[in-house]
Short mmCIF file of N, CA, C and O in Angstrom, two decimals:
data_model
loop_
_atom_site.label_atom_id
_atom_site.label_comp_id
_atom_site.label_asym_id
_atom_site.label_seq_id
_atom_site.Cartn_x
_atom_site.Cartn_y
_atom_site.Cartn_z
N UNK A 24 30.35 47.19 8.71
CA UNK A 24 30.69 48.31 9.54
C UNK A 24 32.17 48.31 9.88
O UNK A 24 32.76 49.35 9.98
N UNK A 25 32.75 47.09 10.06
CA UNK A 25 34.19 47.01 10.37
C UNK A 25 34.99 47.54 9.18
O UNK A 25 36.03 48.19 9.39
N UNK A 26 34.54 47.29 8.00
CA UNK A 26 35.25 47.77 6.82
C UNK A 26 35.23 49.28 6.78
O UNK A 26 36.22 49.89 6.46
N UNK A 27 34.13 49.86 7.17
CA UNK A 27 34.01 51.31 7.21
C UNK A 27 35.05 51.89 8.16
O UNK A 27 35.77 52.84 7.82
N UNK A 28 35.16 51.35 9.34
CA UNK A 28 36.18 51.85 10.33
C UNK A 28 37.59 51.60 9.81
O UNK A 28 38.46 52.43 10.05
N UNK A 29 37.77 50.51 9.15
CA UNK A 29 39.08 50.19 8.61
C UNK A 29 39.50 51.22 7.56
O UNK A 29 40.61 51.76 7.57
N UNK A 30 38.57 51.56 6.65
CA UNK A 30 38.82 52.53 5.60
C UNK A 30 39.07 53.89 6.19
O UNK A 30 39.99 54.66 5.73
N UNK A 31 38.30 54.29 7.19
CA UNK A 31 38.49 55.59 7.84
C UNK A 31 39.87 55.66 8.51
O UNK A 31 40.55 56.64 8.39
N UNK A 32 40.29 54.55 9.16
CA UNK A 32 41.60 54.50 9.76
C UNK A 32 42.71 54.65 8.75
O UNK A 32 43.69 55.38 8.98
N UNK A 33 42.59 54.04 7.58
CA UNK A 33 43.58 54.13 6.54
C UNK A 33 43.68 55.59 6.06
O UNK A 33 44.75 56.11 5.86
N UNK A 34 42.51 56.19 5.82
CA UNK A 34 42.50 57.55 5.33
C UNK A 34 43.16 58.51 6.35
O UNK A 34 44.00 59.37 5.98
N UNK A 35 42.86 58.34 7.64
CA UNK A 35 43.45 59.19 8.64
C UNK A 35 44.97 58.99 8.73
O UNK A 35 45.74 59.91 8.77
N UNK A 36 45.38 57.76 8.67
CA UNK A 36 46.85 57.50 8.76
C UNK A 36 47.57 58.06 7.54
O UNK A 36 48.68 58.58 7.65
N UNK A 37 46.97 57.92 6.38
CA UNK A 37 47.60 58.46 5.15
C UNK A 37 47.68 60.00 5.18
O UNK A 37 48.63 60.56 4.73
N UNK A 38 46.67 60.61 5.72
CA UNK A 38 46.66 62.07 5.73
C UNK A 38 47.65 62.64 6.78
O UNK A 38 48.04 63.77 6.70
N UNK A 39 48.06 61.80 7.73
CA UNK A 39 48.99 62.24 8.75
C UNK A 39 50.47 62.07 8.29
O UNK A 39 51.36 62.53 8.99
N UNK A 40 50.66 61.42 7.20
CA UNK A 40 52.07 61.23 6.83
C UNK A 40 52.71 62.55 6.44
O UNK A 40 52.08 63.46 5.92
N UNK A 41 53.98 62.69 6.75
CA UNK A 41 54.67 63.97 6.51
C UNK A 41 54.89 64.15 5.01
O UNK A 41 55.23 63.23 4.28
N UNK A 42 54.68 65.38 4.58
CA UNK A 42 54.97 65.68 3.20
C UNK A 42 56.48 65.96 3.07
O UNK A 42 57.08 66.58 3.96
N UNK A 43 57.02 65.54 1.99
CA UNK A 43 58.46 65.70 1.77
C UNK A 43 58.68 66.34 0.43
O UNK A 43 58.09 66.00 -0.55
N UNK A 44 59.55 67.34 0.41
CA UNK A 44 59.88 68.01 -0.81
C UNK A 44 60.81 67.08 -1.64
O UNK A 44 61.82 66.60 -1.17
N UNK A 45 60.40 66.79 -2.87
CA UNK A 45 61.22 66.00 -3.75
C UNK A 45 62.11 66.96 -4.53
O UNK A 45 61.58 67.83 -5.22
N UNK A 46 63.36 66.78 -4.39
CA UNK A 46 64.29 67.71 -4.99
C UNK A 46 65.47 67.02 -5.67
O UNK A 46 65.87 65.96 -5.22
N UNK A 47 65.94 67.59 -6.74
CA UNK A 47 67.08 67.08 -7.46
C UNK A 47 68.36 67.80 -7.07
O UNK A 47 69.40 67.63 -7.68
N UNK A 48 68.31 68.60 -5.99
CA UNK A 48 69.45 69.38 -5.56
C UNK A 48 70.48 68.45 -4.89
O UNK A 48 70.16 67.68 -4.00
N UNK A 49 71.76 68.57 -5.37
CA UNK A 49 72.84 67.84 -4.74
C UNK A 49 73.54 68.72 -3.67
O UNK A 49 73.83 68.27 -2.58
N UNK A 50 73.79 69.95 -4.07
CA UNK A 50 74.47 70.88 -3.10
C UNK A 50 74.18 72.31 -3.53
O UNK A 50 73.86 72.59 -4.65
N UNK A 51 74.36 73.21 -2.55
CA UNK A 51 74.17 74.62 -2.81
C UNK A 51 75.39 75.37 -2.24
O UNK A 51 75.73 75.23 -1.06
N UNK A 52 76.09 76.05 -3.10
CA UNK A 52 77.19 76.93 -2.68
C UNK A 52 76.74 78.35 -2.66
O UNK A 52 75.93 78.74 -3.56
N UNK A 53 77.17 79.11 -1.70
CA UNK A 53 76.72 80.48 -1.57
C UNK A 53 77.77 81.29 -0.84
O UNK A 53 78.63 80.73 -0.14
N UNK A 54 77.72 82.60 -1.00
CA UNK A 54 78.65 83.45 -0.28
C UNK A 54 78.78 84.81 -0.97
O UNK A 54 77.89 85.28 -1.65
N UNK A 55 79.94 85.43 -0.69
CA UNK A 55 80.21 86.73 -1.24
C UNK A 55 81.70 86.89 -1.53
O UNK A 55 82.50 86.09 -1.00
N UNK A 56 82.05 87.88 -2.31
CA UNK A 56 83.44 88.07 -2.61
C UNK A 56 83.70 89.38 -3.32
O UNK A 56 82.82 90.19 -3.48
N UNK A 57 84.95 89.53 -3.78
CA UNK A 57 85.34 90.67 -4.53
C UNK A 57 86.10 91.69 -3.68
O UNK A 57 86.73 91.33 -2.70
N UNK A 58 86.05 92.92 -4.14
CA UNK A 58 86.77 93.96 -3.44
C UNK A 58 88.25 94.02 -3.80
O UNK A 58 88.68 93.38 -4.72
N UNK A 59 89.01 94.78 -3.01
CA UNK A 59 90.43 94.98 -3.22
C UNK A 59 91.19 93.67 -3.24
O UNK A 59 92.03 93.46 -4.10
N UNK A 60 90.92 92.79 -2.31
CA UNK A 60 91.68 91.53 -2.22
C UNK A 60 91.15 90.42 -3.11
O UNK A 60 91.80 89.47 -3.40
N UNK A 61 89.91 90.56 -3.51
CA UNK A 61 89.25 89.50 -4.31
C UNK A 61 88.90 88.27 -3.51
O UNK A 61 88.62 87.20 -4.09
N UNK A 62 88.97 88.38 -2.18
CA UNK A 62 88.68 87.24 -1.32
C UNK A 62 87.23 86.78 -1.46
O UNK A 62 86.34 87.61 -1.72
N UNK A 63 86.99 85.51 -1.32
CA UNK A 63 85.66 84.94 -1.40
C UNK A 63 85.32 84.18 -0.12
O UNK A 63 86.12 83.39 0.37
N UNK A 64 84.17 84.51 0.46
CA UNK A 64 83.65 83.78 1.63
C UNK A 64 82.61 82.80 1.03
O UNK A 64 81.57 83.23 0.53
N UNK A 65 82.88 81.51 1.11
CA UNK A 65 82.05 80.53 0.44
C UNK A 65 81.66 79.42 1.41
O UNK A 65 82.43 78.94 2.20
N UNK A 66 80.37 79.04 1.30
CA UNK A 66 79.82 77.93 2.09
C UNK A 66 79.21 76.93 1.12
O UNK A 66 78.79 77.26 0.01
N UNK A 67 79.04 75.69 1.61
CA UNK A 67 78.39 74.67 0.83
C UNK A 67 77.41 73.92 1.75
O UNK A 67 77.80 73.46 2.82
N UNK A 68 76.20 73.83 1.27
CA UNK A 68 75.16 73.05 1.96
C UNK A 68 74.84 71.83 1.08
O UNK A 68 74.40 72.01 -0.10
N UNK A 69 75.05 70.63 1.62
CA UNK A 69 74.76 69.43 0.87
C UNK A 69 73.36 69.01 1.13
O UNK A 69 72.73 69.40 2.10
N UNK A 70 72.82 68.17 0.23
CA UNK A 70 71.45 67.72 0.34
C UNK A 70 71.13 67.00 1.63
O UNK A 70 69.96 66.95 2.10
N UNK A 71 72.16 66.40 2.26
CA UNK A 71 71.94 65.70 3.51
C UNK A 71 71.91 66.62 4.74
O UNK A 71 71.79 66.17 5.86
N UNK A 72 72.11 67.93 4.52
CA UNK A 72 72.02 68.93 5.56
C UNK A 72 73.37 69.32 6.11
O UNK A 72 73.43 70.22 7.01
N UNK A 73 74.45 68.82 5.62
CA UNK A 73 75.78 69.19 6.07
C UNK A 73 76.18 70.56 5.55
O UNK A 73 76.27 70.75 4.33
N UNK A 74 76.45 71.49 6.46
CA UNK A 74 76.86 72.84 6.06
C UNK A 74 78.38 73.00 6.37
O UNK A 74 78.82 72.73 7.46
N UNK A 75 79.12 73.39 5.33
CA UNK A 75 80.55 73.56 5.46
C UNK A 75 81.03 74.89 5.00
O UNK A 75 80.36 75.52 4.16
N UNK A 76 82.14 75.34 5.53
CA UNK A 76 82.78 76.55 5.04
C UNK A 76 83.95 76.10 4.17
O UNK A 76 84.65 75.14 4.48
N UNK A 77 84.14 76.82 3.06
CA UNK A 77 85.25 76.50 2.13
C UNK A 77 86.19 77.71 2.18
O UNK A 77 85.84 78.83 1.84
N UNK A 78 87.42 77.45 2.63
CA UNK A 78 88.41 78.54 2.75
C UNK A 78 89.75 78.02 2.26
O UNK A 78 90.24 76.99 2.75
N UNK A 79 90.34 78.71 1.28
CA UNK A 79 91.65 78.38 0.73
C UNK A 79 91.71 76.91 0.30
O UNK A 79 92.71 76.22 0.55
N UNK A 80 90.68 76.44 -0.33
CA UNK A 80 90.67 75.05 -0.80
C UNK A 80 90.33 74.00 0.25
O UNK A 80 90.20 72.83 -0.15
N UNK A 81 90.27 74.39 1.47
CA UNK A 81 89.95 73.41 2.56
C UNK A 81 88.48 73.55 2.94
O UNK A 81 87.90 74.66 2.91
N UNK A 82 87.85 72.44 3.22
CA UNK A 82 86.44 72.44 3.63
C UNK A 82 86.33 71.90 5.06
O UNK A 82 86.93 70.91 5.39
N UNK A 83 85.59 72.62 5.87
CA UNK A 83 85.38 72.15 7.24
C UNK A 83 83.89 72.31 7.60
O UNK A 83 83.28 73.34 7.30
N UNK A 84 83.34 71.29 8.19
CA UNK A 84 81.92 71.27 8.52
C UNK A 84 81.60 72.20 9.68
O UNK A 84 82.31 72.19 10.71
N UNK A 85 80.58 73.01 9.50
CA UNK A 85 80.09 73.91 10.53
C UNK A 85 79.02 73.25 11.40
O UNK A 85 79.07 73.32 12.62
N UNK A 86 78.06 72.65 10.75
CA UNK A 86 76.93 72.01 11.44
C UNK A 86 76.08 71.22 10.49
O UNK A 86 76.34 71.20 9.28
N UNK A 87 75.09 70.55 11.05
CA UNK A 87 74.09 69.82 10.23
C UNK A 87 72.76 70.57 10.41
O UNK A 87 72.29 70.82 11.52
N UNK A 88 72.16 70.85 9.30
CA UNK A 88 70.89 71.61 9.29
C UNK A 88 69.71 70.64 9.47
O UNK A 88 69.75 69.49 8.96
N UNK A 89 68.71 71.07 10.20
CA UNK A 89 67.55 70.21 10.48
C UNK A 89 66.79 69.87 9.22
O UNK A 89 66.85 70.56 8.19
N UNK A 90 66.03 68.77 9.28
CA UNK A 90 65.20 68.34 8.13
C UNK A 90 64.19 69.41 7.73
O UNK A 90 63.91 69.62 6.56
N UNK A 91 63.61 70.06 8.77
CA UNK A 91 62.58 71.10 8.46
C UNK A 91 63.22 72.26 7.69
O UNK A 91 62.63 72.77 6.72
N UNK A 92 64.39 72.69 8.13
CA UNK A 92 65.09 73.77 7.42
C UNK A 92 65.45 73.36 6.00
O UNK A 92 65.33 74.12 5.04
N UNK A 93 65.93 72.09 5.83
CA UNK A 93 66.31 71.60 4.54
C UNK A 93 65.12 71.56 3.60
O UNK A 93 65.26 71.92 2.44
N UNK A 94 63.97 71.17 4.09
CA UNK A 94 62.78 71.13 3.23
C UNK A 94 62.43 72.52 2.74
O UNK A 94 62.14 72.71 1.57
N UNK A 95 62.56 73.51 3.62
CA UNK A 95 62.30 74.90 3.19
C UNK A 95 63.31 75.37 2.17
O UNK A 95 62.95 75.95 1.14
N UNK A 96 64.58 75.09 2.41
CA UNK A 96 65.63 75.51 1.50
C UNK A 96 65.50 74.80 0.15
O UNK A 96 65.63 75.45 -0.89
N UNK A 97 65.23 73.52 0.16
CA UNK A 97 65.09 72.81 -1.12
C UNK A 97 63.90 73.27 -1.90
O UNK A 97 63.92 73.39 -3.13
N UNK A 98 62.85 73.63 -1.24
CA UNK A 98 61.67 74.18 -1.90
C UNK A 98 62.00 75.53 -2.52
O UNK A 98 61.64 75.81 -3.68
N UNK A 99 62.73 76.38 -1.78
CA UNK A 99 63.11 77.67 -2.32
C UNK A 99 64.07 77.47 -3.52
O UNK A 99 64.00 78.17 -4.51
N UNK A 100 64.99 76.50 -3.42
CA UNK A 100 65.93 76.22 -4.47
C UNK A 100 65.22 75.83 -5.76
O UNK A 100 65.65 76.22 -6.84
N UNK A 101 64.15 75.06 -5.63
CA UNK A 101 63.40 74.70 -6.82
C UNK A 101 62.67 75.90 -7.40
O UNK A 101 62.51 76.00 -8.63
N UNK A 102 62.27 76.84 -6.58
CA UNK A 102 61.49 78.01 -7.04
C UNK A 102 62.32 79.06 -7.77
O UNK A 102 61.78 79.86 -8.50
N UNK A 103 63.66 79.01 -7.62
CA UNK A 103 64.48 80.04 -8.29
C UNK A 103 65.07 79.64 -9.62
O UNK A 103 65.74 80.43 -10.26
N UNK A 104 64.79 78.41 -10.05
CA UNK A 104 65.39 77.87 -11.29
C UNK A 104 65.11 78.76 -12.51
O UNK A 104 65.94 78.82 -13.43
N UNK A 105 64.01 79.42 -12.56
CA UNK A 105 63.64 80.18 -13.76
C UNK A 105 64.24 81.61 -13.74
O UNK A 105 64.17 82.29 -14.74
N UNK A 106 64.84 82.02 -12.64
CA UNK A 106 65.38 83.36 -12.54
C UNK A 106 66.77 83.38 -13.21
O UNK A 106 67.57 82.52 -13.01
N UNK A 107 66.99 84.44 -13.97
CA UNK A 107 68.30 84.69 -14.61
C UNK A 107 68.92 85.86 -13.90
O UNK A 107 68.33 86.94 -13.79
N UNK A 108 70.16 85.71 -13.46
CA UNK A 108 70.86 86.79 -12.75
C UNK A 108 72.38 86.55 -12.84
O UNK A 108 72.90 85.63 -12.26
N UNK A 109 73.05 87.36 -13.64
CA UNK A 109 74.49 87.33 -13.73
C UNK A 109 74.94 88.75 -13.88
O UNK A 109 75.31 89.21 -14.96
N UNK A 110 75.00 89.49 -12.78
CA UNK A 110 75.32 90.90 -12.78
C UNK A 110 76.28 91.23 -11.62
O UNK A 110 75.94 91.94 -10.69
N UNK A 111 77.51 90.66 -11.64
CA UNK A 111 78.44 90.94 -10.58
C UNK A 111 78.93 92.37 -10.63
O UNK A 111 78.97 93.03 -11.69
N UNK A 112 79.34 92.88 -9.49
CA UNK A 112 79.98 94.19 -9.33
C UNK A 112 81.32 93.93 -8.64
O UNK A 112 81.72 92.84 -8.48
N UNK A 113 81.97 95.03 -8.24
CA UNK A 113 83.24 94.87 -7.55
C UNK A 113 83.09 93.98 -6.30
O UNK A 113 83.91 93.09 -6.07
N UNK A 114 82.06 94.18 -5.55
CA UNK A 114 81.68 93.32 -4.44
C UNK A 114 80.42 92.59 -4.85
O UNK A 114 79.49 93.23 -5.34
N UNK A 115 80.36 91.28 -4.64
CA UNK A 115 79.25 90.51 -5.17
C UNK A 115 78.81 89.42 -4.19
O UNK A 115 79.55 89.06 -3.26
N UNK A 116 77.63 88.92 -4.42
CA UNK A 116 77.05 87.78 -3.69
C UNK A 116 76.64 86.73 -4.72
O UNK A 116 76.36 87.13 -5.87
N UNK A 117 76.61 85.50 -4.31
CA UNK A 117 76.27 84.45 -5.27
C UNK A 117 75.61 83.26 -4.63
O UNK A 117 75.72 83.02 -3.44
N UNK A 118 74.89 82.51 -5.44
CA UNK A 118 74.34 81.22 -5.09
C UNK A 118 74.57 80.32 -6.31
O UNK A 118 74.37 80.72 -7.46
N UNK A 119 75.06 79.12 -6.07
CA UNK A 119 75.23 78.11 -7.12
C UNK A 119 74.58 76.83 -6.63
O UNK A 119 74.91 76.32 -5.60
N UNK A 120 73.62 76.31 -7.44
CA UNK A 120 72.93 75.07 -7.10
C UNK A 120 73.33 74.00 -8.06
O UNK A 120 73.24 74.17 -9.30
N UNK A 121 73.84 72.89 -7.51
CA UNK A 121 74.21 71.75 -8.35
C UNK A 121 73.09 70.73 -8.27
O UNK A 121 72.76 70.26 -7.17
N UNK A 122 72.56 70.39 -9.41
CA UNK A 122 71.46 69.43 -9.49
C UNK A 122 72.02 68.06 -9.94
O UNK A 122 73.01 68.00 -10.65
N UNK A 123 71.30 66.99 -9.57
CA UNK A 123 71.72 65.63 -9.94
C UNK A 123 71.72 65.42 -11.46
O UNK A 123 72.60 64.80 -11.98
N UNK A 124 70.73 65.87 -12.16
CA UNK A 124 70.53 65.55 -13.58
C UNK A 124 70.61 66.76 -14.46
O UNK A 124 70.12 66.74 -15.58
N UNK A 125 71.26 67.84 -14.00
CA UNK A 125 71.22 69.07 -14.78
C UNK A 125 72.53 69.84 -14.53
O UNK A 125 73.28 69.58 -13.62
N UNK A 126 72.79 70.80 -15.41
CA UNK A 126 73.95 71.69 -15.22
C UNK A 126 73.72 72.56 -13.97
O UNK A 126 72.58 72.85 -13.62
N UNK A 127 74.82 73.00 -13.35
CA UNK A 127 74.61 73.90 -12.22
C UNK A 127 73.96 75.21 -12.61
O UNK A 127 74.19 75.70 -13.72
N UNK A 128 73.20 75.75 -11.73
CA UNK A 128 72.58 77.10 -11.92
C UNK A 128 73.41 78.01 -11.04
O UNK A 128 73.72 77.69 -9.90
N UNK A 129 73.73 79.24 -11.56
CA UNK A 129 74.49 80.19 -10.79
C UNK A 129 73.88 81.56 -10.93
O UNK A 129 73.56 81.98 -12.03
N UNK A 130 73.71 82.22 -9.80
CA UNK A 130 73.24 83.60 -9.74
C UNK A 130 74.27 84.46 -9.08
O UNK A 130 74.77 84.10 -8.00
N UNK A 131 74.60 85.58 -9.67
CA UNK A 131 75.58 86.52 -9.11
C UNK A 131 75.03 87.91 -9.23
O UNK A 131 74.46 88.27 -10.29
N UNK A 132 75.18 88.71 -8.19
CA UNK A 132 74.66 90.07 -8.23
C UNK A 132 75.53 90.94 -7.33
O UNK A 132 76.25 90.47 -6.45
N UNK A 133 75.51 92.24 -7.59
CA UNK A 133 76.29 93.21 -6.83
C UNK A 133 75.82 93.33 -5.40
O UNK A 133 74.59 93.23 -5.11
N UNK A 134 76.74 93.43 -4.48
CA UNK A 134 76.45 93.58 -3.04
C UNK A 134 75.53 94.78 -2.84
O UNK A 134 75.73 95.84 -3.39
N UNK A 135 74.47 94.56 -2.07
CA UNK A 135 73.54 95.64 -1.73
C UNK A 135 72.45 95.91 -2.76
O UNK A 135 71.73 96.90 -2.69
N UNK A 136 72.33 95.06 -3.75
CA UNK A 136 71.36 95.24 -4.78
C UNK A 136 69.94 95.24 -4.15
O UNK A 136 69.57 94.37 -3.40
N UNK A 137 69.15 96.26 -4.51
CA UNK A 137 67.86 96.46 -3.87
C UNK A 137 66.71 95.77 -4.60
O UNK A 137 65.68 95.49 -4.00
N UNK A 138 66.85 95.52 -5.89
CA UNK A 138 65.76 94.94 -6.68
C UNK A 138 65.94 93.49 -7.00
O UNK A 138 65.49 92.99 -8.00
N UNK A 139 66.55 92.74 -6.07
CA UNK A 139 66.76 91.33 -6.26
C UNK A 139 65.42 90.60 -6.20
O UNK A 139 64.54 90.96 -5.38
N UNK A 140 65.14 89.62 -7.07
CA UNK A 140 63.86 88.90 -7.02
C UNK A 140 63.62 88.33 -5.62
O UNK A 140 64.59 87.82 -5.00
N UNK A 141 62.43 88.40 -5.15
CA UNK A 141 62.13 88.03 -3.75
C UNK A 141 62.48 86.61 -3.45
O UNK A 141 63.01 86.32 -2.34
N UNK A 142 62.27 85.64 -4.35
CA UNK A 142 62.59 84.27 -4.07
C UNK A 142 64.12 84.06 -3.90
O UNK A 142 64.55 83.33 -3.01
N UNK A 143 64.88 84.74 -4.74
CA UNK A 143 66.33 84.65 -4.64
C UNK A 143 66.83 85.30 -3.37
O UNK A 143 67.72 84.79 -2.69
N UNK A 144 66.29 86.43 -3.06
CA UNK A 144 66.64 87.14 -1.79
C UNK A 144 66.32 86.28 -0.58
O UNK A 144 67.15 86.18 0.34
N UNK A 145 65.14 85.67 -0.56
CA UNK A 145 64.73 84.83 0.57
C UNK A 145 65.65 83.61 0.68
O UNK A 145 66.10 83.24 1.77
N UNK A 146 66.01 83.01 -0.43
CA UNK A 146 66.93 81.85 -0.40
C UNK A 146 68.28 82.28 0.15
O UNK A 146 68.86 81.63 1.03
N UNK A 147 68.84 83.40 -0.36
CA UNK A 147 70.14 83.86 0.13
C UNK A 147 70.12 84.18 1.60
O UNK A 147 71.04 83.82 2.34
N UNK A 148 69.10 84.89 2.06
CA UNK A 148 68.99 85.25 3.49
C UNK A 148 68.87 84.00 4.34
O UNK A 148 69.49 83.90 5.41
N UNK A 149 68.06 83.04 3.90
CA UNK A 149 67.89 81.78 4.64
C UNK A 149 69.22 81.03 4.75
O UNK A 149 69.61 80.56 5.81
N UNK A 150 69.97 80.99 3.65
CA UNK A 150 71.27 80.31 3.63
C UNK A 150 72.27 81.01 4.52
O UNK A 150 72.93 80.37 5.33
N UNK A 151 72.36 82.33 4.39
CA UNK A 151 73.37 83.06 5.17
C UNK A 151 73.05 83.04 6.68
O UNK A 151 73.95 83.07 7.52
N UNK A 152 71.75 82.99 7.01
CA UNK A 152 71.36 82.89 8.42
C UNK A 152 71.86 81.57 9.06
O UNK A 152 72.02 81.52 10.26
N UNK A 153 72.01 80.56 8.25
CA UNK A 153 72.51 79.26 8.76
C UNK A 153 73.95 79.37 9.25
O UNK A 153 74.39 78.60 10.10
N UNK A 154 74.69 80.35 8.73
CA UNK A 154 76.12 80.46 9.05
C UNK A 154 76.35 81.23 10.35
O UNK A 154 77.48 81.31 10.80
N UNK A 155 75.32 81.79 10.93
CA UNK A 155 75.47 82.63 12.14
C UNK A 155 75.38 81.80 13.38
O UNK A 155 74.82 80.75 13.44
#
């Protein structure tokens, strides 16, 4: 009977462990640019949760993103790998994901595009909301 309680305890403890997204993402750069000046607003989110703004070659940290938010973002980042998007316009938005064992993936689209794939749109909105 003691073995039965021991096995039940093990099962309960194992089922309570937090699930973690396993990701090969090193960093995610995102932002917008173009127009008359060609200026680019660029941010970088590192896998450790550090969010920085990149301006004129200088990088300054804005904040550290929570583990829960990072898990959501990394999961979304893995889900967009199969999407192909390289359609810049005069004003554009972009996401670039750098993976540990792979070439960077980059998506570029015209500002205000209405038919953006939902996963890519959700990732971009989630990332840009971090900067507010």
